[in-house]
Amino acid sequence: MSDVKVPSVGESISEVFIGTWLKQPGDRVEKDEPLVEVETDKATLEVPATDAGVLSEILKQEGDAAEVGEVIARIEVGAEAASGDAAP
């Protein structure tokens, strides 16, 4: 399991607001792929996936405040996304 944390976005900024989630639980993600947009009073930034795997849990919803360093999501490292298609 890998935690996705709010990155430091500037010296004087200690809190951000969660913007749009670009991935949903169950989605496959690649390392460094954008997961979510976070907003400060000055900028909007994308937070990338820390590892490749499946986004297993979102801990903060759109509009929620989060502190720098706070865990906002979790990735199941190395997992494969569930497929709706059965192999023949």
PDB file of C-alpha atoms in Angstrom:
ATOM      1  CA  MET A   1       0.000   0.000   0.000  1.00  0.00           C
ATOM      2  CA  SER A   2       1.310   3.443  -0.906  1.00  0.00           C
ATOM      3  CA  ASP A   3       0.010   6.682   0.584  1.00  0.00           C
ATOM      4  CA  VAL A   4      -0.654   9.717  -1.597  1.00  0.00           C
ATOM      5  CA  LYS A   5       0.140  12.847   0.420  1.00  0.00           C
ATOM      6  CA  VAL A   6      -0.405  16.543  -0.196  1.00  0.00           C
ATOM      7  CA  PRO A   7       2.948  17.875  -1.442  1.00  0.00           C
ATOM      8  CA  SER A   8       4.561  21.064  -0.221  1.00  0.00           C
ATOM      9  CA  VAL A   9       3.382  23.809  -2.553  1.00  0.00           C
ATOM     10  CA  GLY A  10       5.196  26.807  -1.120  1.00  0.00           C
ATOM     11  CA  GLU A  11       6.879  28.103   2.019  1.00  0.00           C
ATOM     12  CA  SER A  12       3.889  29.944   3.441  1.00  0.00           C
ATOM     13  CA  ILE A  13       1.180  27.471   2.334  1.00  0.00           C
ATOM     14  CA  SER A  14       0.139  24.841   4.864  1.00  0.00           C
ATOM     15  CA  GLU A  15      -3.341  23.964   3.567  1.00  0.00           C
ATOM     16  CA  VAL A  16      -4.868  23.169   0.182  1.00  0.00           C
ATOM     17  CA  PHE A  17      -8.348  22.341  -1.049  1.00  0.00           C
ATOM     18  CA  ILE A  18      -9.081  19.171  -2.989  1.00  0.00           C
ATOM     19  CA  GLY A  19     -10.184  19.968  -6.521  1.00  0.00           C
ATOM     20  CA  THR A  20     -11.113  17.414  -9.158  1.00  0.00           C
ATOM     21  CA  TRP A  21     -10.226  13.739  -8.761  1.00  0.00           C
ATOM     22  CA  LEU A  22      -8.870  12.585 -12.135  1.00  0.00           C
ATOM     23  CA  LYS A  23      -9.022   8.902 -11.111  1.00  0.00           C
ATOM     24  CA  GLN A  24     -11.582   6.943  -9.085  1.00  0.00           C
ATOM     25  CA  PRO A  25     -11.185   3.962  -6.726  1.00  0.00           C
ATOM     26  CA  GLY A  26     -10.572   0.816  -8.764  1.00  0.00           C
ATOM     27  CA  ASP A  27      -8.785   2.691 -11.572  1.00  0.00           C
ATOM     28  CA  ARG A  28      -5.311   1.565 -12.650  1.00  0.00           C
ATOM     29  CA  VAL A  29      -2.687   4.292 -12.218  1.00  0.00           C
ATOM     30  CA  GLU A  30       0.911   4.578 -13.356  1.00  0.00           C
ATOM     31  CA  LYS A  31       3.693   6.162 -11.313  1.00  0.00           C
ATOM     32  CA  ASP A  32       3.700   9.964 -11.753  1.00  0.00           C
ATOM     33  CA  GLU A  33       0.285   9.933 -13.493  1.00  0.00           C
ATOM     34  CA  PRO A  34      -1.908  12.853 -12.289  1.00  0.00           C
ATOM     35  CA  LEU A  35      -4.479  11.706  -9.696  1.00  0.00           C
ATOM     36  CA  VAL A  36      -6.067  14.844  -8.322  1.00  0.00           C
ATOM     37  CA  GLU A  37      -5.959  18.612  -8.616  1.00  0.00           C
ATOM     38  CA  VAL A  38      -5.345  20.584  -5.428  1.00  0.00           C
ATOM     39  CA  GLU A  39      -6.016  24.287  -5.130  1.00  0.00           C
ATOM     40  CA  THR A  40      -4.386  27.047  -3.132  1.00  0.00           C
ATOM     41  CA  ASP A  41      -5.413  30.684  -3.117  1.00  0.00           C
ATOM     42  CA  LYS A  42      -2.754  31.269  -5.798  1.00  0.00           C
ATOM     43  CA  ALA A  43      -2.562  28.147  -7.962  1.00  0.00           C
ATOM     44  CA  THR A  44      -4.021  24.807  -8.997  1.00  0.00           C
ATOM     45  CA  LEU A  45      -1.600  21.863  -9.046  1.00  0.00           C
ATOM     46  CA  GLU A  46      -1.839  18.204 -10.021  1.00  0.00           C
ATOM     47  CA  VAL A  47      -0.748  15.577  -7.495  1.00  0.00           C
ATOM     48  CA  PRO A  48       0.811  12.519  -9.194  1.00  0.00           C
ATOM     49  CA  ALA A  49       0.562   8.856  -8.233  1.00  0.00           C
ATOM     50  CA  THR A  50       3.409   7.806  -5.950  1.00  0.00           C
ATOM     51  CA  ASP A  51       3.511   4.259  -7.396  1.00  0.00           C
ATOM     52  CA  ALA A  52       1.936   2.144 -10.120  1.00  0.00           C
ATOM     53  CA  GLY A  53      -1.075   0.082  -9.058  1.00  0.00           C
ATOM     54  CA  VAL A  54      -4.775   0.573  -8.386  1.00  0.00           C
ATOM     55  CA  LEU A  55      -6.280   3.564  -6.599  1.00  0.00           C
ATOM     56  CA  SER A  56      -7.850   1.763  -3.667  1.00  0.00           C
ATOM     57  CA  GLU A  57      -9.167   4.574  -1.479  1.00  0.00           C
ATOM     58  CA  ILE A  58      -9.886   8.306  -1.591  1.00  0.00           C
ATOM     59  CA  LEU A  59      -9.712   9.860   1.885  1.00  0.00           C
ATOM     60  CA  LYS A  60     -10.551  13.470   0.996  1.00  0.00           C
ATOM     61  CA  GLN A  61     -13.420  14.500  -1.251  1.00  0.00           C
ATOM     62  CA  GLU A  62     -13.644  17.434  -3.657  1.00  0.00           C
ATOM     63  CA  GLY A  63     -13.879  20.689  -1.705  1.00  0.00           C
ATOM     64  CA  ASP A  64     -12.287  19.249   1.459  1.00  0.00           C
ATOM     65  CA  ALA A  65      -9.331  21.036   3.065  1.00  0.00           C
ATOM     66  CA  ALA A  66      -6.104  19.080   3.568  1.00  0.00           C
ATOM     67  CA  GLU A  67      -2.842  19.917   5.300  1.00  0.00           C
ATOM     68  CA  VAL A  68       0.514  19.638   3.529  1.00  0.00           C
ATOM     69  CA  GLY A  69       1.793  16.112   4.219  1.00  0.00           C
ATOM     70  CA  GLU A  70      -1.698  14.708   4.930  1.00  0.00           C
ATOM     71  CA  VAL A  71      -2.648  11.387   3.308  1.00  0.00           C
ATOM     72  CA  ILE A  72      -5.470  11.975   0.804  1.00  0.00           C
ATOM     73  CA  ALA A  73      -5.558   8.622  -1.027  1.00  0.00           C
ATOM     74  CA  ARG A  74      -4.046   5.136  -1.072  1.00  0.00           C
ATOM     75  CA  ILE A  75      -2.715   3.028  -3.942  1.00  0.00           C
ATOM     76  CA  GLU A  76      -2.579  -0.774  -3.910  1.00  0.00           C
ATOM     77  CA  VAL A  77       0.919  -1.158  -5.356  1.00  0.00           C
ATOM     78  CA  GLY A  78       1.272  -3.673  -8.179  1.00  0.00           C
ATOM     79  CA  ALA A  79      -2.451  -4.506  -8.254  1.00  0.00           C
ATOM     80  CA  GLU A  80      -4.358  -4.832 -11.504  1.00  0.00           C
ATOM     81  CA  ALA A  81      -7.634  -3.010 -12.135  1.00  0.00           C
ATOM     82  CA  ALA A  82     -10.751  -5.151 -12.219  1.00  0.00           C
ATOM     83  CA  SER A  83     -11.815  -5.820 -15.792  1.00  0.00           C
ATOM     84  CA  GLY A  84     -15.409  -5.978 -16.941  1.00  0.00           C
ATOM     85  CA  ASP A  85     -14.423  -8.316 -19.779  1.00  0.00           C
ATOM     86  CA  ALA A  86     -13.977 -12.015 -19.042  1.00  0.00           C
ATOM     87  CA  ALA A  87     -11.204 -13.783 -20.903  1.00  0.00           C
ATOM     88  CA  PRO A  88     -12.449 -16.495 -23.296  1.00  0.00           C
TER      89      PRO A  88
END
